PDB file of C-alpha atoms in Angstrom:
ATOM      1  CA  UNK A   1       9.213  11.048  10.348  1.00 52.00           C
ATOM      2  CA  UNK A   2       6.028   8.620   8.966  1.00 57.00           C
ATOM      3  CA  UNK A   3       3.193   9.759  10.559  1.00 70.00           C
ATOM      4  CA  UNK A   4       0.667   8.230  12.821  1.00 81.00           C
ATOM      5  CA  UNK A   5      -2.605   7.048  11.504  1.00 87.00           C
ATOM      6  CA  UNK A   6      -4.449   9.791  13.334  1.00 86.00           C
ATOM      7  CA  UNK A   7      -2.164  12.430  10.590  1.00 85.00           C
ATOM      8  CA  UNK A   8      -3.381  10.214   7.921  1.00 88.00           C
ATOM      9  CA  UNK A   9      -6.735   9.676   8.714  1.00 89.00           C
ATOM     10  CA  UNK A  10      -7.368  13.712   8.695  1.00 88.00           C
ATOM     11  CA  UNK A  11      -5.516  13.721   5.434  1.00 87.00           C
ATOM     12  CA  UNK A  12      -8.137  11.245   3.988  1.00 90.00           C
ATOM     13  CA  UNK A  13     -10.611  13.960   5.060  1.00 88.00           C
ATOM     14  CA  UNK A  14      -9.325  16.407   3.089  1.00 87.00           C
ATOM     15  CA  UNK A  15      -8.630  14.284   0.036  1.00 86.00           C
ATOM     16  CA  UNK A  16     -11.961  14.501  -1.505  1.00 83.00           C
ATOM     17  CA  UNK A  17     -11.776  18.519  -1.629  1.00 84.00           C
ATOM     18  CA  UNK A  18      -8.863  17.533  -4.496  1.00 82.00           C
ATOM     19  CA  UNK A  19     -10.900  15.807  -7.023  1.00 78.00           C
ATOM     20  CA  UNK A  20      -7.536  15.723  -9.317  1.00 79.00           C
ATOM     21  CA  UNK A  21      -6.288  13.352  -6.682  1.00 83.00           C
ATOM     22  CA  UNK A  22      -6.545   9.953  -7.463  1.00 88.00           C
ATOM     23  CA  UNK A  23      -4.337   7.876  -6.296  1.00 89.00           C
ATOM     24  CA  UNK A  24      -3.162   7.584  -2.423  1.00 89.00           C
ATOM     25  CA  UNK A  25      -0.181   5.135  -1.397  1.00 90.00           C
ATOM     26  CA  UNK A  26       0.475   4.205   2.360  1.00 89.00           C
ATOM     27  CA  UNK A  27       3.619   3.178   2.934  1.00 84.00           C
ATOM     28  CA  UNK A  28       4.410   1.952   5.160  1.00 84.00           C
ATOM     29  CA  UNK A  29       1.219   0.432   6.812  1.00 86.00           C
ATOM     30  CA  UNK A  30       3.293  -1.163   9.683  1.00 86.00           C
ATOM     31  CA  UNK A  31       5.112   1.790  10.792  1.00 87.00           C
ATOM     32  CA  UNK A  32       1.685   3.453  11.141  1.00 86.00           C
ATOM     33  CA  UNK A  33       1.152   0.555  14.267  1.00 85.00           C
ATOM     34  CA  UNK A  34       4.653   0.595  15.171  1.00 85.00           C
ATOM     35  CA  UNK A  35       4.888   4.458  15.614  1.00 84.00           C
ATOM     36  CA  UNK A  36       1.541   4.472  17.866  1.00 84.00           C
ATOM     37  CA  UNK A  37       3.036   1.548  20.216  1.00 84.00           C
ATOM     38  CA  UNK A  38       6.591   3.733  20.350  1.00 84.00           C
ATOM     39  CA  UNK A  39       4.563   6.808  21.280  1.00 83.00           C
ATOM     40  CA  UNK A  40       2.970   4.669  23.842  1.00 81.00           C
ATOM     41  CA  UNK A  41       6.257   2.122  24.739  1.00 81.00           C
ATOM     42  CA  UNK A  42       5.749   3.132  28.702  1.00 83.00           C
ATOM     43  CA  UNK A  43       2.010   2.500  28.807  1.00 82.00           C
ATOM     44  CA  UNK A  44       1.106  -0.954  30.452  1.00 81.00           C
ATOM     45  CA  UNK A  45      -1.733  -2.871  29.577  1.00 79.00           C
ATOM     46  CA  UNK A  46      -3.869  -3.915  27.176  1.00 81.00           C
ATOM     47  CA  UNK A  47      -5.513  -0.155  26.376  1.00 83.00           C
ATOM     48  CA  UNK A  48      -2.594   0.525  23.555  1.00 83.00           C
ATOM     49  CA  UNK A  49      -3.460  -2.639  21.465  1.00 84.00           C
ATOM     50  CA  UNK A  50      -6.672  -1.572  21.897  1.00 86.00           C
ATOM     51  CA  UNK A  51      -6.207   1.623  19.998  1.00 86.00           C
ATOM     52  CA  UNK A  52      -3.993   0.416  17.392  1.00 84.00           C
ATOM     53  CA  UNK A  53      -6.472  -1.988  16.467  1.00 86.00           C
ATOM     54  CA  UNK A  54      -8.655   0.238  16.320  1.00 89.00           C
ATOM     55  CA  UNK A  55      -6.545   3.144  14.405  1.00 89.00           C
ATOM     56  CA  UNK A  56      -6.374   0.499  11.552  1.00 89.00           C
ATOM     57  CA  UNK A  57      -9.885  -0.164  11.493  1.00 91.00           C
ATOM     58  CA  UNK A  58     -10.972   3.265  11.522  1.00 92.00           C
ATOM     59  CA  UNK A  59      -8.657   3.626   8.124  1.00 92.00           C
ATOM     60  CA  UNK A  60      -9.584   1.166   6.483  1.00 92.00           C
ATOM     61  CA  UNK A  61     -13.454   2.075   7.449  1.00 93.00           C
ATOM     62  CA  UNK A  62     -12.530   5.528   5.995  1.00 94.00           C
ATOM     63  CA  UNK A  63     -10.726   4.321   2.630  1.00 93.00           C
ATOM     64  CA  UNK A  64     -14.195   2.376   2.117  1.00 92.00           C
ATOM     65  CA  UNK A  65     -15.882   5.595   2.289  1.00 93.00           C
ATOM     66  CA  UNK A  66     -14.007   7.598  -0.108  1.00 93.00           C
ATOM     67  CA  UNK A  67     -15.568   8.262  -3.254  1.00 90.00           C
ATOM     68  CA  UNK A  68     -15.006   5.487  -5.720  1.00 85.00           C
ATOM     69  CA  UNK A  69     -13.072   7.105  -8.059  1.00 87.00           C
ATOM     70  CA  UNK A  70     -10.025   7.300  -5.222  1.00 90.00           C
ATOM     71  CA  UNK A  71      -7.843   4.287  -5.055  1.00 92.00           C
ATOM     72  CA  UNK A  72      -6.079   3.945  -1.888  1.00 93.00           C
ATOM     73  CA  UNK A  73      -2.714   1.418  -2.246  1.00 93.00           C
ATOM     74  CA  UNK A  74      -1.487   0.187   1.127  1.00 92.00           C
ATOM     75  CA  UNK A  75       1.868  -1.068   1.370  1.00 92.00           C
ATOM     76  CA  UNK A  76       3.526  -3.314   4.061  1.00 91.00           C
ATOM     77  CA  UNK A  77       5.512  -5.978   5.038  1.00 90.00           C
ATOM     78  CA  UNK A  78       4.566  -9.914   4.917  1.00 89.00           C
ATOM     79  CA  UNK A  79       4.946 -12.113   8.141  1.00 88.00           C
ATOM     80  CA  UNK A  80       5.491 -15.838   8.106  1.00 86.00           C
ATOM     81  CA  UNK A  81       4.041 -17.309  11.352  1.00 82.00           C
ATOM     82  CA  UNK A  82       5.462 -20.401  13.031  1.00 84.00           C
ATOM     83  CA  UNK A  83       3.208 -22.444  11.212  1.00 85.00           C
ATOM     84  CA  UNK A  84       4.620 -21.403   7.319  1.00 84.00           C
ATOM     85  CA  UNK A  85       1.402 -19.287   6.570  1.00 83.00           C
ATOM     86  CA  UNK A  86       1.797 -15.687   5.291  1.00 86.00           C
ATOM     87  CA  UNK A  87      -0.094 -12.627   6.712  1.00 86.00           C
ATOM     88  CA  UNK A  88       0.486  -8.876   7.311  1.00 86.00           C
ATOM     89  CA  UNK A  89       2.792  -8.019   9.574  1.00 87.00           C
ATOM     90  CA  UNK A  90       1.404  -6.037  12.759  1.00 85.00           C
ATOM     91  CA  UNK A  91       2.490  -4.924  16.082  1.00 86.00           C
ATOM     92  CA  UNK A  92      -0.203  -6.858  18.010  1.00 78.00           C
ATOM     93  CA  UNK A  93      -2.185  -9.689  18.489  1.00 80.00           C
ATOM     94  CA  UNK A  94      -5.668  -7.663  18.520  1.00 79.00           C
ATOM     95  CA  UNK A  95      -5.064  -6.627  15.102  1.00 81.00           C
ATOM     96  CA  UNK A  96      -3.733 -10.007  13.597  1.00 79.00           C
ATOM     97  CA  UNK A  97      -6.468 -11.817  15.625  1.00 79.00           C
ATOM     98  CA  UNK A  98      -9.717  -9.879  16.135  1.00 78.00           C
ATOM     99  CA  UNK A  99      -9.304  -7.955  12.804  1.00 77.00           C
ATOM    100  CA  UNK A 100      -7.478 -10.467  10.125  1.00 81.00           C
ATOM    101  CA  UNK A 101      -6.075  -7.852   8.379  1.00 86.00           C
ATOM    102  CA  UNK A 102      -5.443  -9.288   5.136  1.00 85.00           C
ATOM    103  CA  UNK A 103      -9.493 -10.062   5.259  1.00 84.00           C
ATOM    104  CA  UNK A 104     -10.479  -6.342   5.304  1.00 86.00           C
ATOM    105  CA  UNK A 105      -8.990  -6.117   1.213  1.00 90.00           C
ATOM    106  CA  UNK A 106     -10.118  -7.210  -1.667  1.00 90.00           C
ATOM    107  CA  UNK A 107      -7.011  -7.307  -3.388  1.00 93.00           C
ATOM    108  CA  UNK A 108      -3.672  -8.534  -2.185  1.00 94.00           C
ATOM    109  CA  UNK A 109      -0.692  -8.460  -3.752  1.00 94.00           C
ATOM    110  CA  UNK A 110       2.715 -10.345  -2.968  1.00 92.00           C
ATOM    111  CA  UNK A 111       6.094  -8.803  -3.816  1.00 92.00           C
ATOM    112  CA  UNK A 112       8.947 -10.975  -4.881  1.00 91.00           C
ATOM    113  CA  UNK A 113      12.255 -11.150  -6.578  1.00 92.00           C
ATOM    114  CA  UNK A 114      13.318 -13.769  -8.951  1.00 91.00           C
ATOM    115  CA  UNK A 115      15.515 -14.592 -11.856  1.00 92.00           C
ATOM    116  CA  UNK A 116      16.733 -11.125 -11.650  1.00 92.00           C
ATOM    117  CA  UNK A 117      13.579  -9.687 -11.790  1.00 92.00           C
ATOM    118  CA  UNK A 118      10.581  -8.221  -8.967  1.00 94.00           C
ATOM    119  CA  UNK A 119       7.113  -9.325  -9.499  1.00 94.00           C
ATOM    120  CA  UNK A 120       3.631  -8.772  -8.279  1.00 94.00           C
ATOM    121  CA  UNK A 121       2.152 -12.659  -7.156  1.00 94.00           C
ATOM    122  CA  UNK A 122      -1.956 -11.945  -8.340  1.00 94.00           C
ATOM    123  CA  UNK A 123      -3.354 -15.322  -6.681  1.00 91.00           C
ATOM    124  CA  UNK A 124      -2.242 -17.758  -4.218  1.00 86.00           C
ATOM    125  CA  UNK A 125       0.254 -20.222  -5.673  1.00 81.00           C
ATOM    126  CA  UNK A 126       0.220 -22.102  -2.347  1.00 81.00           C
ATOM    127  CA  UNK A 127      -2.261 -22.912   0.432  1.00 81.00           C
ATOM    128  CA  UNK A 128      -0.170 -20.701   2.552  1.00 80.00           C
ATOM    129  CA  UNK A 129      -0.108 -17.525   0.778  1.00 85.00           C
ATOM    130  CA  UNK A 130      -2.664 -14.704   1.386  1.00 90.00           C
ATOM    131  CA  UNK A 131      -2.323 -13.339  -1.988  1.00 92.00           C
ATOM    132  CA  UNK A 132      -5.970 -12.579  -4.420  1.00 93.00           C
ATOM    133  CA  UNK A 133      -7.332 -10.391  -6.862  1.00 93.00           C
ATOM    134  CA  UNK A 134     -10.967 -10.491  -8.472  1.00 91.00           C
ATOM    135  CA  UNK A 135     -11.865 -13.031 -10.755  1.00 89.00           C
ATOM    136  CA  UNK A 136     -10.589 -11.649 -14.426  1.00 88.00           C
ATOM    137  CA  UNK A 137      -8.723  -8.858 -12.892  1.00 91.00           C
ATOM    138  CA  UNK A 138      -5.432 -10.587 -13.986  1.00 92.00           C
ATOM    139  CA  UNK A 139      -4.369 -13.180 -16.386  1.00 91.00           C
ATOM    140  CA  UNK A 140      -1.112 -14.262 -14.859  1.00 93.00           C
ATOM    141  CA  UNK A 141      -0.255 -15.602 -11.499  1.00 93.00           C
ATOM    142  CA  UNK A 142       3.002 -13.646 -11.406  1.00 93.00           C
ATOM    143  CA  UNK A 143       3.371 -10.148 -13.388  1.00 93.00           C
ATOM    144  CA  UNK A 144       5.678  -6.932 -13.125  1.00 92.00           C
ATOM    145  CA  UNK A 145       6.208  -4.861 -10.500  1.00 92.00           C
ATOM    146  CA  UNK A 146       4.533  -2.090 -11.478  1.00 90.00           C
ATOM    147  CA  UNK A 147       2.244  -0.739 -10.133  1.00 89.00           C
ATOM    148  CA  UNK A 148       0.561   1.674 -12.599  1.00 87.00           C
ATOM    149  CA  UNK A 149      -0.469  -1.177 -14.491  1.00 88.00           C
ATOM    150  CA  UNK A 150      -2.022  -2.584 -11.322  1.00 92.00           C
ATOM    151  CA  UNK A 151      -3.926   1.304 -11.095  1.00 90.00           C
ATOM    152  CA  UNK A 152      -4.916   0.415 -14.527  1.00 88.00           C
ATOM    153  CA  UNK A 153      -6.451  -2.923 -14.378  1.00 89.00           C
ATOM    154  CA  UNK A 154      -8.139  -1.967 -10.633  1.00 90.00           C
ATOM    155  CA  UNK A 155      -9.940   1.300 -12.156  1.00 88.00           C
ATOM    156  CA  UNK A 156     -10.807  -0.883 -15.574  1.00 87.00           C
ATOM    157  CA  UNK A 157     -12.028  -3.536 -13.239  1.00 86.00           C
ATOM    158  CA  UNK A 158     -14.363  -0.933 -10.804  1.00 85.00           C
ATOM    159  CA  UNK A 159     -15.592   1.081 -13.869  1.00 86.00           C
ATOM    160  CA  UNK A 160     -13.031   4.100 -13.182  1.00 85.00           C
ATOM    161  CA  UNK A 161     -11.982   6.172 -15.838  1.00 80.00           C
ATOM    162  CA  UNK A 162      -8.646   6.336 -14.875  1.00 74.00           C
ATOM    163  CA  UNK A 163      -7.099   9.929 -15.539  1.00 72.00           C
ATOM    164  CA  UNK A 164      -3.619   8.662 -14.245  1.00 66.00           C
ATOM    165  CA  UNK A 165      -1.011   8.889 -16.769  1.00 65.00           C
ATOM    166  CA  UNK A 166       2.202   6.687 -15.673  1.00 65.00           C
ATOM    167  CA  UNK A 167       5.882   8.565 -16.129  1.00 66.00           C
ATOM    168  CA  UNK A 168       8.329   5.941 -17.412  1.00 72.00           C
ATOM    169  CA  UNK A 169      11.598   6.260 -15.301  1.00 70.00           C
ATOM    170  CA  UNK A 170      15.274   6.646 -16.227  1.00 72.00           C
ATOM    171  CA  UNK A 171      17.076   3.566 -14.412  1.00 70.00           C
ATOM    172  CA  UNK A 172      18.065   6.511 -11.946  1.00 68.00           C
ATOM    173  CA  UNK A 173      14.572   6.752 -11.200  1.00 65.00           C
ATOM    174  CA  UNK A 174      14.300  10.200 -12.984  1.00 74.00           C
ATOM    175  CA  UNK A 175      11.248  11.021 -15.339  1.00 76.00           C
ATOM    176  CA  UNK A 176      12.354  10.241 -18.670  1.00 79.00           C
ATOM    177  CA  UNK A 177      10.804  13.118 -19.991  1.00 81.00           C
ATOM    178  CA  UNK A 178      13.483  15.261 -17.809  1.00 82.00           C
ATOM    179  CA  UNK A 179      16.570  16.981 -19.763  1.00 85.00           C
ATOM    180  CA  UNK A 180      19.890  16.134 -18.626  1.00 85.00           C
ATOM    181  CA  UNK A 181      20.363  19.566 -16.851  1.00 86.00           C
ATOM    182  CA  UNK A 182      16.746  18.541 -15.005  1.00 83.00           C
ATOM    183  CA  UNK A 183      18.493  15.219 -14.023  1.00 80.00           C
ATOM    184  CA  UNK A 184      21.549  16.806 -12.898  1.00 81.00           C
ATOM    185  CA  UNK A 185      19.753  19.354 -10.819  1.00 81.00           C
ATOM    186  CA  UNK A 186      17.687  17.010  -9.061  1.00 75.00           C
ATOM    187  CA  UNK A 187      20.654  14.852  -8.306  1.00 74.00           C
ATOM    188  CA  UNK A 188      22.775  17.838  -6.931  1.00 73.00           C
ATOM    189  CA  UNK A 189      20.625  19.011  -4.768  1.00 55.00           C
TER     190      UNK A 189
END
């Protein structure tokens, strides 16, 4: 089961007591919203909104105040609204309207697949798109999905010395580095 924000906002508590912790992905952002409005599916009213809204504020307040070293990735699904323009998808109009949550990040990144191949978008390529990065953070428009070389470039960017060292994959999604008895193991069980 994903957990509600509350579960993650205590874990972001406890994070800093880790200092070998670096790195923090949320993912899924939306199910975060969509698990507090389920919990809540028979209350009436506008009180519910109220406290998603505020749920996501309060983490995003409380990835701000993590110490700097910590990068925080949030993951989630786009939303095209009636009028073509892209945003984050949310479970109410509080969030979308009163918070703009695409606003609260300094970096966004847009996923996409083409020619056989998924990409990171760095900068808008249309009017419509909410997509940015800091000036010089990336040369391209468009460049791989991966997103240890995005943790590189954001802690080069901020100053970090970044401690992170990426594992390259099998196609399986194993750790290279595994043995073939490793791979088989993990795949057996």
């Amino acid at each position: 089961m994903i957990p509600n924000t509350e579960v993650v906002l205590a874990f972001l508590d406890k994070i800093i007591e880790y200092p070998e912790k670096e790195i923090i992905i949320i993912d899924d952002a939306i199910y975060l919203m969509a698990n507090q409005m389920m919990d809540d599916i028979n209350d009436t009213g506008y009180d519910k909104w109220t406290l998603i809204a505020d749920q996501f504020y309060r983490l995003i307040k409380k990835i701000d105040s993590l110490p700097a070293n910590i990068r925080v990735y949030i993951m989630t699904h786009p939303d095209e609204d009636s009028n073509g323009i892209m945003k984050m998808k949310t479970v109410g109009a509080l969030t979308d309207k009163a918070l703009t949550p695409l606003g609260l990040f300094e970096t966004v990144l847009g996923a996409e697949y083409r020619d056989g191949k998924y990409n990171f978008i760095t900068n808008k390529t249309r009017n419509s798109d909410p997509y940015k990065s800091p000036v010089g953070m990336f040369r391209e428009t468009t460049i791989d999905n991966d997103l240890s070389k995005v943790d590189r470039r954001v802690a080069k960017i901020a100053g970090i010395e970044n401690k992170h060292i990426p594992v390259e994959l099998n196609e399986d999604l194993t750790p290279k580095s595994w043995s073939k008895e490793q791979i088989n193991k993990f795949w057996e069980e």
